[in-house]
Each structure stands twice: as structure tokens, then as C-alpha cells.
mmCIF file of N, CA and C in Angstrom:
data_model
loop_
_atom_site.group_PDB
_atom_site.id
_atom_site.type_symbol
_atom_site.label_atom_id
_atom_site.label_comp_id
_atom_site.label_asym_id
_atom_site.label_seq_id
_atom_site.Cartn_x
_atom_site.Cartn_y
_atom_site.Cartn_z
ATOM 1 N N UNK A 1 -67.574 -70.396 -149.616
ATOM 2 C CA UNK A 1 -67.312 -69.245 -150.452
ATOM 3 C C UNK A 1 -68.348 -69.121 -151.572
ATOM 4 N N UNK A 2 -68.650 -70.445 -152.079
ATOM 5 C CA UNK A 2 -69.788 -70.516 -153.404
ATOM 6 C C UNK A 2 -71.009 -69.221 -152.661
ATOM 7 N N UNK A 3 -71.705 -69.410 -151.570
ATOM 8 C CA UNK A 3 -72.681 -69.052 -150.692
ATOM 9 C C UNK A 3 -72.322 -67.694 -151.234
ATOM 10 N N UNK A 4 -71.365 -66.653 -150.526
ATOM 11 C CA UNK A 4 -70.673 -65.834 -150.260
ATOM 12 C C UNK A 4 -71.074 -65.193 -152.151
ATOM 13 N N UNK A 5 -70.232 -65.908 -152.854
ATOM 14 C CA UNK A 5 -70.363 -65.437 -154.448
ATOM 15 C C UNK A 5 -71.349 -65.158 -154.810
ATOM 16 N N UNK A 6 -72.527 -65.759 -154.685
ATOM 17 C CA UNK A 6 -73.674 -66.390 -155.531
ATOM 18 C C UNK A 6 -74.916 -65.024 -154.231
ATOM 19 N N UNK A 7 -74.671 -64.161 -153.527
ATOM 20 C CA UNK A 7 -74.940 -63.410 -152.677
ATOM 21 C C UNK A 7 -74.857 -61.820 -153.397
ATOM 22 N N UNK A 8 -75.669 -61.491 -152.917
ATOM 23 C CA UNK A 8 -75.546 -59.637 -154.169
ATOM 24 C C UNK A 8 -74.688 -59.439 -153.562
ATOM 25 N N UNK A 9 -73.546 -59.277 -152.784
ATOM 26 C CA UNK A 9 -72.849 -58.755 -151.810
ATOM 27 C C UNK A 9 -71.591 -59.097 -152.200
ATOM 28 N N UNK A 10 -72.026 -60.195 -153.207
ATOM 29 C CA UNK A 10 -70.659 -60.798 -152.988
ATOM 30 C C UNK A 10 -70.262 -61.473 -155.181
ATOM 31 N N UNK A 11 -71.144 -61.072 -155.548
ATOM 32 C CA UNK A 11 -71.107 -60.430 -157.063
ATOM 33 C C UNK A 11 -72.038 -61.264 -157.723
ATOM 34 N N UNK A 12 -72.867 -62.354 -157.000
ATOM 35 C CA UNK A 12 -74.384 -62.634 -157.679
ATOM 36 C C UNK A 12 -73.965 -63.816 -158.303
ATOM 37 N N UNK A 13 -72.468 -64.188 -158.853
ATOM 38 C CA UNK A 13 -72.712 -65.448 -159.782
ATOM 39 C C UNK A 13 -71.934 -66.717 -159.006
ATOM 40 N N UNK A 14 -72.092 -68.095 -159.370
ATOM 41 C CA UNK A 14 -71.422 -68.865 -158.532
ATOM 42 C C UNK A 14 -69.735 -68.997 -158.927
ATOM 43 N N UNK A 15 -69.307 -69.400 -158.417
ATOM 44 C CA UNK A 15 -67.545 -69.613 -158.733
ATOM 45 C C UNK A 15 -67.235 -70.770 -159.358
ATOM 46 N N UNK A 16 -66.104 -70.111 -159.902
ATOM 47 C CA UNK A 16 -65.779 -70.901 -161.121
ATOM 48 C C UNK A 16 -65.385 -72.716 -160.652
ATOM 49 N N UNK A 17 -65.893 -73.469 -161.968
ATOM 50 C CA UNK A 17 -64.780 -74.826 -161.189
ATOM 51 C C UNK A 17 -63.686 -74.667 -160.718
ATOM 52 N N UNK A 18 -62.736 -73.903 -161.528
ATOM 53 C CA UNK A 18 -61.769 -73.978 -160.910
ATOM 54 C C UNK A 18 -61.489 -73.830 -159.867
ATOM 55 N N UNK A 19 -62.085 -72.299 -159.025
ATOM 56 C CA UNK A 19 -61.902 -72.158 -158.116
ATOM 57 C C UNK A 19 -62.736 -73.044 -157.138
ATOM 58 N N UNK A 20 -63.582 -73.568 -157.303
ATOM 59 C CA UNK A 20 -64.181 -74.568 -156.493
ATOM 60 C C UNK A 20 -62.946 -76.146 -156.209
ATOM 61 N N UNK A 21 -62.787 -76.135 -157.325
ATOM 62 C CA UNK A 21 -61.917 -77.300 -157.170
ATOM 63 C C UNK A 21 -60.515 -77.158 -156.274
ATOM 64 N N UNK A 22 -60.352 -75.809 -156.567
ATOM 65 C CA UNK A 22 -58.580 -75.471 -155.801
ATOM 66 C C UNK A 22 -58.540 -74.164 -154.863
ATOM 67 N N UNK A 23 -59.250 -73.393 -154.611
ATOM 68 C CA UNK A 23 -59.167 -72.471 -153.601
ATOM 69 C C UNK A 23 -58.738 -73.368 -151.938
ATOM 70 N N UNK A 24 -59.236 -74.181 -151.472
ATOM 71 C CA UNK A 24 -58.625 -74.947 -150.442
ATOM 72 C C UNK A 24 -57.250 -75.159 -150.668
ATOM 73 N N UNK A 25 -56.544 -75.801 -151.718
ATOM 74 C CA UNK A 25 -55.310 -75.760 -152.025
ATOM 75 C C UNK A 25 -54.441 -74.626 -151.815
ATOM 76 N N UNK A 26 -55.143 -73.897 -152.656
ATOM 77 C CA UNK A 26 -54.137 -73.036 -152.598
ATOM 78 C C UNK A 26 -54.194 -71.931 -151.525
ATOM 79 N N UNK A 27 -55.268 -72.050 -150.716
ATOM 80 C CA UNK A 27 -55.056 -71.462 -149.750
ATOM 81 C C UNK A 27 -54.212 -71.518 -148.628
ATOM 82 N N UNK A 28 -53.988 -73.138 -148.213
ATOM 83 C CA UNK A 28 -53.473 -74.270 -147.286
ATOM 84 C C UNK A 28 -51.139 -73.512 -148.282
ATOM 85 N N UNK A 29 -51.797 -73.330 -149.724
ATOM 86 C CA UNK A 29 -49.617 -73.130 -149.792
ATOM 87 C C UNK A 29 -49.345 -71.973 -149.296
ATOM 88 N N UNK A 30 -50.924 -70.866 -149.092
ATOM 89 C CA UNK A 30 -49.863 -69.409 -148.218
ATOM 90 C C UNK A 30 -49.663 -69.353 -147.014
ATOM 91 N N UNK A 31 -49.068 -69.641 -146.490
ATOM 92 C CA UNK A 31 -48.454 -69.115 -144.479
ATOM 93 C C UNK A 31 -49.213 -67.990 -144.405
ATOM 94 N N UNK A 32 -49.466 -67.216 -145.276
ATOM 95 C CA UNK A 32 -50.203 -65.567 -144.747
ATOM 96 C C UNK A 32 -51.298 -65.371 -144.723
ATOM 97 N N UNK A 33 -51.756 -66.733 -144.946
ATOM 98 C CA UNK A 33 -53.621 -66.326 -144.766
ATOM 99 C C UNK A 33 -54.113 -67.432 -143.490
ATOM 100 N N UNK A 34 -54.874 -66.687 -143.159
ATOM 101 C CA UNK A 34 -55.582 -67.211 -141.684
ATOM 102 C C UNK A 34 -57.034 -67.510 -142.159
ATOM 103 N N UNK A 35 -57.656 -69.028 -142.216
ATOM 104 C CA UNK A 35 -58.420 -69.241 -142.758
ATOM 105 C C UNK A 35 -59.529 -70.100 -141.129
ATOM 106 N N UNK A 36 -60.243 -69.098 -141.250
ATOM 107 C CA UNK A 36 -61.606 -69.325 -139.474
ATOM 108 C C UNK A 36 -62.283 -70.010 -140.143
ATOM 109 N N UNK A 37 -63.304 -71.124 -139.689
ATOM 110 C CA UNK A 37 -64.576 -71.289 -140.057
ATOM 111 C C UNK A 37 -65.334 -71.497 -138.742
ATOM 112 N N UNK A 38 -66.762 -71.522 -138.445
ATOM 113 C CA UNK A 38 -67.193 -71.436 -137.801
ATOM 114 C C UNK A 38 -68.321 -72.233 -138.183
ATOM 115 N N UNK A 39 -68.908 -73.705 -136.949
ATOM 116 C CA UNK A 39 -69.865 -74.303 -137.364
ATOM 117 C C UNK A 39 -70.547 -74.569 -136.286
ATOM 118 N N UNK A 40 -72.017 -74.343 -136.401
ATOM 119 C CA UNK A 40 -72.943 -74.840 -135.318
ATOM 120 C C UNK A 40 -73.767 -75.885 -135.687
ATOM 121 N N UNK A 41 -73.648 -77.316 -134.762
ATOM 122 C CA UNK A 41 -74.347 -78.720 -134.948
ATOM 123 C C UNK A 41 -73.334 -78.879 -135.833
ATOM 124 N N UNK A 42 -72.321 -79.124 -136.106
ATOM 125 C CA UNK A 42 -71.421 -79.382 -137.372
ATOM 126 C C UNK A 42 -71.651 -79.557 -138.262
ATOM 127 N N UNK A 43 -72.401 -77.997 -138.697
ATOM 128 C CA UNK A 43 -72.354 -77.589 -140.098
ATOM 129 C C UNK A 43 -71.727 -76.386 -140.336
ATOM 130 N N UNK A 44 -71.396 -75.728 -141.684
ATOM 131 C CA UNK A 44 -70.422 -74.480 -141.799
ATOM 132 C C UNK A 44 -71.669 -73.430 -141.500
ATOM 133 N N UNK A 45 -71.421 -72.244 -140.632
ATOM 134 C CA UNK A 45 -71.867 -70.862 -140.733
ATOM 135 C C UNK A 45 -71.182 -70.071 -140.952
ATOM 136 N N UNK A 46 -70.256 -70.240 -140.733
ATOM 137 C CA UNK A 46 -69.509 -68.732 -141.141
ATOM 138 C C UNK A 46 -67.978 -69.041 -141.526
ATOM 139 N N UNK A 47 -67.758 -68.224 -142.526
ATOM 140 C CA UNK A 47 -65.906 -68.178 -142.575
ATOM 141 C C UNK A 47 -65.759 -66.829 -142.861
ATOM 142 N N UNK A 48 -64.196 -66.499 -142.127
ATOM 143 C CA UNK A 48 -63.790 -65.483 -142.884
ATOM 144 C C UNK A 48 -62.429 -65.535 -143.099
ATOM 145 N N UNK A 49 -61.506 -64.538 -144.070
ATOM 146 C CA UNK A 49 -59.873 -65.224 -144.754
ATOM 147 C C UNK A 49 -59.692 -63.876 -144.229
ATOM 148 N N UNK A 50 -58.461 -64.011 -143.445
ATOM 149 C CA UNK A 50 -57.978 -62.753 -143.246
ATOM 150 C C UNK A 50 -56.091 -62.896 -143.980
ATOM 151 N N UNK A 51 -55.803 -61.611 -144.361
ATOM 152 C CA UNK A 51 -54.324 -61.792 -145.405
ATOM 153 C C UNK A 51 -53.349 -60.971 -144.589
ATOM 154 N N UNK A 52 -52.385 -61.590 -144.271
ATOM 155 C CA UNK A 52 -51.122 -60.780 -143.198
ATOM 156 C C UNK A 52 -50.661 -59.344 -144.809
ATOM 157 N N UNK A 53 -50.251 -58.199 -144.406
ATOM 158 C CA UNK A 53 -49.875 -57.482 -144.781
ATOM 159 C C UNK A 53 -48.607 -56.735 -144.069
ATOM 160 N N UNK A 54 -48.610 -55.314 -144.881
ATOM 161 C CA UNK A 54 -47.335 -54.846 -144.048
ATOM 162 C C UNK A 54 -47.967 -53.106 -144.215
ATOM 163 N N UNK A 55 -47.710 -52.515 -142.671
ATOM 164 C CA UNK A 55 -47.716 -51.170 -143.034
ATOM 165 C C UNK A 55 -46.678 -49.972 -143.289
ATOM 166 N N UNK A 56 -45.890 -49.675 -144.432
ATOM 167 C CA UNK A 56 -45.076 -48.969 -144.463
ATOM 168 C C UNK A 56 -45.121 -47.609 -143.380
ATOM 169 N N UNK A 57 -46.423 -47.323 -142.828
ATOM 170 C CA UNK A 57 -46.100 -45.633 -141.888
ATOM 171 C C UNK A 57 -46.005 -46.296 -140.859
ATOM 172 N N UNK A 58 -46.173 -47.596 -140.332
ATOM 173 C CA UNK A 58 -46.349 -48.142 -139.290
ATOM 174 C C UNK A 58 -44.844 -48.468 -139.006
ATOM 175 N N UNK A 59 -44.590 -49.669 -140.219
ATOM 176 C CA UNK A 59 -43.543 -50.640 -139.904
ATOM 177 C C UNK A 59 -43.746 -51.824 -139.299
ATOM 178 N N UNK A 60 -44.871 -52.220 -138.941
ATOM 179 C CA UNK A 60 -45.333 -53.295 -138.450
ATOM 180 C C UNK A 60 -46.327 -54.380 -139.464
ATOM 181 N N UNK A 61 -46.936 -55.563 -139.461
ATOM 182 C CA UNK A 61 -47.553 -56.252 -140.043
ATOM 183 C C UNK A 61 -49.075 -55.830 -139.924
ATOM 184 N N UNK A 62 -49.977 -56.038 -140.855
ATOM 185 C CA UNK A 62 -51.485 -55.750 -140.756
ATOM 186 C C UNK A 62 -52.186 -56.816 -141.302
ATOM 187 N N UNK A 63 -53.142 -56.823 -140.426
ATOM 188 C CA UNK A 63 -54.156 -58.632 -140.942
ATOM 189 C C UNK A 63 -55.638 -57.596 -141.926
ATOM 190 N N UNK A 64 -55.151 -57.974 -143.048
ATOM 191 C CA UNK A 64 -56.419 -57.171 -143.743
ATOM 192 C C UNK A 64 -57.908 -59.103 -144.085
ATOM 193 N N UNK A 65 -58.880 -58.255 -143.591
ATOM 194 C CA UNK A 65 -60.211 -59.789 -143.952
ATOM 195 C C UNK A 65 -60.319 -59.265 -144.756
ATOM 196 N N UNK A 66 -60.490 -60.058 -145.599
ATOM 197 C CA UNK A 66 -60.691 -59.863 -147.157
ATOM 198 C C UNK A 66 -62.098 -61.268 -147.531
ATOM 199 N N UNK A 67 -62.430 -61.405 -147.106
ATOM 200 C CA UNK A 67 -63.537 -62.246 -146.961
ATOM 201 C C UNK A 67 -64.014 -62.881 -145.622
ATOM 202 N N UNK A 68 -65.928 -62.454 -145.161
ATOM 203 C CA UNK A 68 -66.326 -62.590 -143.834
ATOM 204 C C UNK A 68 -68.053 -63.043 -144.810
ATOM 205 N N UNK A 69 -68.015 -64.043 -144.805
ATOM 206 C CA UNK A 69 -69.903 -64.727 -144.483
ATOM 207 C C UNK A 69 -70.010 -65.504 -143.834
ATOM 208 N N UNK A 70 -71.137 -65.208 -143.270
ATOM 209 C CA UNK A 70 -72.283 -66.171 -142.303
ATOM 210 C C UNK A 70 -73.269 -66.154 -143.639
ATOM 211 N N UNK A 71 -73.135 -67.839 -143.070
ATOM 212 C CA UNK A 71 -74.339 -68.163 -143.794
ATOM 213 C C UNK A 71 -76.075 -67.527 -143.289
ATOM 214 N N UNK A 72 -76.901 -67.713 -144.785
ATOM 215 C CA UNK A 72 -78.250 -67.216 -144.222
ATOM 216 C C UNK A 72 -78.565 -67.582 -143.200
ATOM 217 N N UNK A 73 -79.370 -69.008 -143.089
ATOM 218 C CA UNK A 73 -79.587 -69.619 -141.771
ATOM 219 C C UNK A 73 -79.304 -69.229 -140.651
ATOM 220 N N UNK A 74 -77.525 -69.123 -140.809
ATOM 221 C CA UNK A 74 -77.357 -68.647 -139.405
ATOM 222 C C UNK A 74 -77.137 -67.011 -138.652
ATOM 223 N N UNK A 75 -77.683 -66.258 -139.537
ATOM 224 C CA UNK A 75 -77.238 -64.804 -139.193
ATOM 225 C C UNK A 75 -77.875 -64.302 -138.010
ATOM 226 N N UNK A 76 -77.748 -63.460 -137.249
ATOM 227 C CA UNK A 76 -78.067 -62.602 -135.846
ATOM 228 C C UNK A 76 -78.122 -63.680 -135.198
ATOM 229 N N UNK A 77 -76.970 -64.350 -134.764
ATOM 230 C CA UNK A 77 -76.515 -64.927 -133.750
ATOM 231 C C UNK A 77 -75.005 -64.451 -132.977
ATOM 232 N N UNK A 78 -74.529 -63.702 -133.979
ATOM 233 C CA UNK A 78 -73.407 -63.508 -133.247
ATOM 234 C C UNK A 78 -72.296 -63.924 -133.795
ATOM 235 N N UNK A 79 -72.563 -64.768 -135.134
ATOM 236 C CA UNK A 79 -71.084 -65.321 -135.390
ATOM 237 C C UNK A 79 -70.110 -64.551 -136.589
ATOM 238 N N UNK A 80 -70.621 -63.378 -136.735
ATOM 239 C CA UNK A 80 -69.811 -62.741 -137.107
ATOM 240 C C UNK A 80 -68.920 -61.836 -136.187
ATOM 241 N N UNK A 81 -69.427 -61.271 -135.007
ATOM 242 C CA UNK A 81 -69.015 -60.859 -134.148
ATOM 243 C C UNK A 81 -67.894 -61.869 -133.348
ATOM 244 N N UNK A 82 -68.262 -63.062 -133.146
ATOM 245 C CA UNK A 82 -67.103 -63.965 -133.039
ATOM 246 C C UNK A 82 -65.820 -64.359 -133.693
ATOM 247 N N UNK A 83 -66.125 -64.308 -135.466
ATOM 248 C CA UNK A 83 -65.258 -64.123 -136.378
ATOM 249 C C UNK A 83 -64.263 -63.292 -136.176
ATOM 250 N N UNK A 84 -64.692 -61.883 -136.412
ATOM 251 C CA UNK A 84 -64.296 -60.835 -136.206
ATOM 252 C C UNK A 84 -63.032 -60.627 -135.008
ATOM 253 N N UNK A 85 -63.502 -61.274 -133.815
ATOM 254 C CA UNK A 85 -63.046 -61.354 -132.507
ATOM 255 C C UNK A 85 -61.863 -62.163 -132.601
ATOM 256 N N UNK A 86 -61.605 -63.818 -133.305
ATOM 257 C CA UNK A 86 -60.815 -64.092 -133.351
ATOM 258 C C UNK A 86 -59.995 -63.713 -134.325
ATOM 259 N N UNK A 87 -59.987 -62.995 -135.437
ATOM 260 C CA UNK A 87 -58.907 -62.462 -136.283
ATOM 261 C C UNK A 87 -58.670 -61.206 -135.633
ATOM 262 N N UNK A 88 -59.132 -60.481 -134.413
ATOM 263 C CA UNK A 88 -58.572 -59.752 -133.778
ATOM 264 C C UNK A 88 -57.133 -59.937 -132.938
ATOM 265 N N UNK A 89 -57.753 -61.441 -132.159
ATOM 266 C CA UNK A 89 -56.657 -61.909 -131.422
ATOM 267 C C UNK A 89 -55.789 -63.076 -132.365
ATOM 268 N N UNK A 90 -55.559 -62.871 -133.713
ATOM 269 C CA UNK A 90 -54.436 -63.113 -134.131
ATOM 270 C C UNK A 90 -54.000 -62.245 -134.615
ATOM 271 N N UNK A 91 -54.500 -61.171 -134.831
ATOM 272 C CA UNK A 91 -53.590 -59.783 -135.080
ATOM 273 C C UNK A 91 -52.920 -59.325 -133.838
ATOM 274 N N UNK A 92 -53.281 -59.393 -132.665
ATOM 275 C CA UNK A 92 -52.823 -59.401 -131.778
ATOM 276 C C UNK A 92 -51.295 -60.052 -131.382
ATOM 277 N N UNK A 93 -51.398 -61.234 -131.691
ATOM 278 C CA UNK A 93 -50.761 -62.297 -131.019
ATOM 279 C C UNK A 93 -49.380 -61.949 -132.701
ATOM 280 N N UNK A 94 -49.707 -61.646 -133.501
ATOM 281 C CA UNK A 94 -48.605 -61.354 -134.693
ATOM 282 C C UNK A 94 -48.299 -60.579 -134.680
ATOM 283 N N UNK A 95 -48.721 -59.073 -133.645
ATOM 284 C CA UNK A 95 -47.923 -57.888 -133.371
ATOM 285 C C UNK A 95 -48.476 -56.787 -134.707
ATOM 286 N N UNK A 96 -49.700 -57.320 -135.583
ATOM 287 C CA UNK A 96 -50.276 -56.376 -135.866
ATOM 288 C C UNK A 96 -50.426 -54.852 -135.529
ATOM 289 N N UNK A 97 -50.235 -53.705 -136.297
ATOM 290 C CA UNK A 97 -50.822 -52.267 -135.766
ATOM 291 C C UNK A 97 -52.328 -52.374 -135.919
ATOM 292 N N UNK A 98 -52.657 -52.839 -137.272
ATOM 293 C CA UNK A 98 -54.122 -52.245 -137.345
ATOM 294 C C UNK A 98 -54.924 -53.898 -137.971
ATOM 295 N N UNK A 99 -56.433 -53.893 -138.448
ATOM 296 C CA UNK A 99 -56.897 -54.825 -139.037
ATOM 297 C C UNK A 99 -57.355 -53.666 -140.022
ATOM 298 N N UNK A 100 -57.648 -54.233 -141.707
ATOM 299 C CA UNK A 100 -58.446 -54.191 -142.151
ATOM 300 C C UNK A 100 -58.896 -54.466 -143.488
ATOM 301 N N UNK A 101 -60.243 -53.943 -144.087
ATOM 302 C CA UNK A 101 -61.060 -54.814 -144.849
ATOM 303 C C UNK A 101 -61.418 -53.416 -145.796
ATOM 304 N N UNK A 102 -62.314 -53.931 -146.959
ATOM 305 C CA UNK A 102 -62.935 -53.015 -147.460
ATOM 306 C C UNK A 102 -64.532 -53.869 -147.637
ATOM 307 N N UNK A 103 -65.722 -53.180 -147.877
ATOM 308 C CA UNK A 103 -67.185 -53.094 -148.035
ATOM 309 C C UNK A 103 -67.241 -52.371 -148.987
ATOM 310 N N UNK A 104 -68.671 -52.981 -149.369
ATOM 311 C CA UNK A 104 -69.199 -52.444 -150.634
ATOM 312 C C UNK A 104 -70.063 -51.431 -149.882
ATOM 313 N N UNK A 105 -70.216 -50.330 -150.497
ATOM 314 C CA UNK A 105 -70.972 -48.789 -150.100
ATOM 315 C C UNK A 105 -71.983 -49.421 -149.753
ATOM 316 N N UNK A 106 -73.338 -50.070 -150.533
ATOM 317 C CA UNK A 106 -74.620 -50.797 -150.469
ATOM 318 C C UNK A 106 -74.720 -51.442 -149.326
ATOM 319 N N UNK A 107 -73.327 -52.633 -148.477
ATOM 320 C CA UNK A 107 -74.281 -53.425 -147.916
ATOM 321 C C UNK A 107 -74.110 -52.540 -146.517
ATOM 322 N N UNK A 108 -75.546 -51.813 -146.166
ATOM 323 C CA UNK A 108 -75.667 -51.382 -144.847
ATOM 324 C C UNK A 108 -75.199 -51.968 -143.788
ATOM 325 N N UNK A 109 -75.900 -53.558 -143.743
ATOM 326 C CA UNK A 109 -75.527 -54.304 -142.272
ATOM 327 C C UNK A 109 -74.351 -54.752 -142.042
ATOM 328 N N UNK A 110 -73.391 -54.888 -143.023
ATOM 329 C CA UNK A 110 -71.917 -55.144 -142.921
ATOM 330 C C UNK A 110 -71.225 -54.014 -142.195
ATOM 331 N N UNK A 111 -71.208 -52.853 -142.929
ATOM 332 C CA UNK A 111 -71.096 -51.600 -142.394
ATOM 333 C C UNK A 111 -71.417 -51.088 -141.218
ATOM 334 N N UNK A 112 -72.549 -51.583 -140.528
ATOM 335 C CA UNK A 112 -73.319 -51.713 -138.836
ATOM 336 C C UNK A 112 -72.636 -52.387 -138.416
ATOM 337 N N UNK A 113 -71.987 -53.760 -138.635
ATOM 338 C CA UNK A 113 -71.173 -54.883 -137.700
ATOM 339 C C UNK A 113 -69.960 -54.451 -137.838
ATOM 340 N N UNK A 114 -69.259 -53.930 -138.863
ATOM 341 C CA UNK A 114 -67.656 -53.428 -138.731
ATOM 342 C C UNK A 114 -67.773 -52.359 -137.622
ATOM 343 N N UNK A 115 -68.580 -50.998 -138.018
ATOM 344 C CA UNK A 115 -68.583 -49.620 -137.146
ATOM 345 C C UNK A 115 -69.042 -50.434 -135.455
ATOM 346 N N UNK A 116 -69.746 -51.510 -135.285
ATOM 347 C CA UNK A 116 -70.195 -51.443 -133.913
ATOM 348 C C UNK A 116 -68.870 -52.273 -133.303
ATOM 349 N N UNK A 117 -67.715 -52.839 -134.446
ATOM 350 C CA UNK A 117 -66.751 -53.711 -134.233
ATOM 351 C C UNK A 117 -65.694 -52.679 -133.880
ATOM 352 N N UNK A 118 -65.806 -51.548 -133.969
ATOM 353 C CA UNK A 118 -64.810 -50.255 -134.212
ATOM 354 C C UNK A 118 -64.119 -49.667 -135.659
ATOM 355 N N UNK A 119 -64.323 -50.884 -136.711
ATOM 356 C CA UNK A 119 -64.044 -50.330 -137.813
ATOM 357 C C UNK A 119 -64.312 -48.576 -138.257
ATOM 358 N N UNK A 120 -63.862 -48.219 -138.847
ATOM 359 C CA UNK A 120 -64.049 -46.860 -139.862
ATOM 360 C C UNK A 120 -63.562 -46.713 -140.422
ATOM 361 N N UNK A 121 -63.911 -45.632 -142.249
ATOM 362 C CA UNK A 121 -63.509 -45.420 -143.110
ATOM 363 C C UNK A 121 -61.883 -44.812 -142.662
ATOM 364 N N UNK A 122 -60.837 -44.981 -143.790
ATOM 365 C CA UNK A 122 -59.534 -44.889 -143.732
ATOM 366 C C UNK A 122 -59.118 -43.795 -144.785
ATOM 367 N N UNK A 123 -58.463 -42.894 -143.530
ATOM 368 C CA UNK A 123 -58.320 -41.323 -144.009
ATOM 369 C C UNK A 123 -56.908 -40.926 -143.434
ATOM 370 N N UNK A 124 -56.140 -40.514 -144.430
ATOM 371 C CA UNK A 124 -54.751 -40.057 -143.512
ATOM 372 C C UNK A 124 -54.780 -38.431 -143.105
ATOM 373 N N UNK A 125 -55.636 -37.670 -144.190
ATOM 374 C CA UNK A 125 -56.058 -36.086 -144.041
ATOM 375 C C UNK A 125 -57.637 -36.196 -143.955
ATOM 376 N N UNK A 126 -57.975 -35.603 -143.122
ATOM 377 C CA UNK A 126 -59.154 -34.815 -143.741
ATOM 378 C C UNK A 126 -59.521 -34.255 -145.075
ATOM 379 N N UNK A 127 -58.680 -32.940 -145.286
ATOM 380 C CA UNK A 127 -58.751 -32.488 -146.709
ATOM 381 C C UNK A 127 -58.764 -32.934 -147.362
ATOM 382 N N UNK A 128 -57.966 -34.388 -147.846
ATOM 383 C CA UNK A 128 -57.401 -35.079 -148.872
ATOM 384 C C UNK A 128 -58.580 -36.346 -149.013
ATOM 385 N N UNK A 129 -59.843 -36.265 -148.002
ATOM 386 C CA UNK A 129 -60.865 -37.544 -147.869
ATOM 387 C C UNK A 129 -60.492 -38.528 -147.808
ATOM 388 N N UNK A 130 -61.785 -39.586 -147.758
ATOM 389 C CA UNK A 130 -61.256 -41.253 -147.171
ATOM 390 C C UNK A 130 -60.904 -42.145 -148.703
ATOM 391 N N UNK A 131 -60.096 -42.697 -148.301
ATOM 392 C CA UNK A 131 -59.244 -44.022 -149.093
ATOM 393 C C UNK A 131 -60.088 -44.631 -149.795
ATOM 394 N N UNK A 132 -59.913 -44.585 -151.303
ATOM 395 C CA UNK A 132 -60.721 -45.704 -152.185
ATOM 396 C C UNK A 132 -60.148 -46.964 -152.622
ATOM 397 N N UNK A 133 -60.942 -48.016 -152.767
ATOM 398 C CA UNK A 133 -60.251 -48.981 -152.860
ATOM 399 C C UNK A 133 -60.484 -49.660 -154.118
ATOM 400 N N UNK A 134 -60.011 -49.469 -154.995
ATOM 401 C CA UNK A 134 -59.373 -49.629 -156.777
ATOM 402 C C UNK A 134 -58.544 -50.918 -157.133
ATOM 403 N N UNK A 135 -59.202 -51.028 -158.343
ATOM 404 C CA UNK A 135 -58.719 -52.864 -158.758
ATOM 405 C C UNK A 135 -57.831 -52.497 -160.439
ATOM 406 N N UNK A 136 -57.618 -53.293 -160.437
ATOM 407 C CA UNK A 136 -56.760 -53.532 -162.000
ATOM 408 C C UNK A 136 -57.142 -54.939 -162.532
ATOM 409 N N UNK A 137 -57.858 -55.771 -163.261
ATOM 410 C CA UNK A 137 -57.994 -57.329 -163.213
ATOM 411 C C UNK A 137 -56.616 -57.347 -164.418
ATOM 412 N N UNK A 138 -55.600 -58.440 -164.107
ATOM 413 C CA UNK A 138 -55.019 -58.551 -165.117
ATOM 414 C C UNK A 138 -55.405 -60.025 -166.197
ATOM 415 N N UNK A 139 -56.129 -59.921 -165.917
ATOM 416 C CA UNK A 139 -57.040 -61.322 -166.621
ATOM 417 C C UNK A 139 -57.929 -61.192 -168.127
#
């Protein structure tokens, strides 16, 4: 995740001790997060956290990724496309309706691997345009 932080993509600065010290923890106390990693020669390339949700128009559960890096080294190999693939088939297998994520406008090639993944922007009208995705920090 440090990788991921310390990445323009991903807000440029490294993460805090704290969270260095306890994000594994506390990831391991939620049942609702699905935590992939992916390593070639057994080293880390890629992780991504996907978070079980719920869709009220649906009525069914939704696996939103809320965090997907490949490391530098290992990029255009495919292992994001693999990532991707298996938090598909656990949305699958949990009876998921939909997956999804949000991107930053900027990073083009993220945006190329979701759309060639089938992703697209999330619109319930036309008229009414696509869904923004808005924070509150209560910190």
C-alpha cells in the first residue's frame, strides 16, 4: 500500500506509521473485505482490497475495489487484469449484482484497464449525468 500512496495516483505522500503498523490488522477484523495479493518469484506485485456493500435498487450485495496496484516493475504483464478477474469471481460466488470502484479523472491507464475490463462511468439518467464521488474527512 506504502507503493500505492507514495504514487501521484495514489496522493504522493507515504503512509502514516500508524497505518503502516496496523492496516493488516485491521483489515484481517473485517469479514467484508477481500484482501488479493499477487506475487511473481515470491515477491509482492500487485494487491487489490475489494469492500462487500449493499445495493438498495438492487437488493443484493456489491463488491466495490477500493484499492488495485501493481507494482512498477511489474506492470503490462497482466496482473491487473488477473486481479480484477478474481474479485470478479468472488462477486460472483457472493451473489453480487454489480462490482465497483471509483478513479481519479487523470489516471488515463487505469481508466483503459477498467473500460477494456467492462467498467463505465455510473449514471441512473442521462439527464441527471454520471455519479460523483464526494468525501467528508471527519478527522
Amino acid at each position: 500500500m506504502n507503493t500505492y500512496a507514495l504514487d501521484s495516483m495514489g496522493g504522493g505522500e507515504e503512509l502514516s506509521h500508524y497505518v503502516k503498523s496496523n492496516l493488516t490488522i485491521e483489515l484481517a477484523k473485517r469479514k467484508s473485505i477481500h484482501t488479493i495479493l499477487a506475487f511473481i518469484d515470491h515477491k509482492p506485485a500487485g494487491l487489490i482490497i475489494a469492500i462487500e456493500g449493499f445495493s438498495t435498487f438492487a437488493c443484493k450485495p456489491l463488491l466495490n475495489i477500493h484499492d488495485l496496484i501493481v507494482s512498477p516493475n511489474y506492470r503490462r504483464r497482466g496482473i491487473s487484469k488477473l486481479l480484477l478477474q478474481t474479485v470478479e469471481d468472488i462477486a460472483l460466488e457472493l451473489g453480487c449484482c454489480k462490482l465497483t470502484l471509483e478513479v481519479l479523472e487523470g489516471n488515463s491507464i487505469a481508466k483503459s484497464a477498467y473500460r477494456t475490463f467492462g467498467f463505465e462511468g455510473y449514471q441512473l439518467n442521462p439527464d441527471m449525468g454520471r455519479a460523483l464521488f464526494w468525501q467528508k474527512k471527519l478527522q
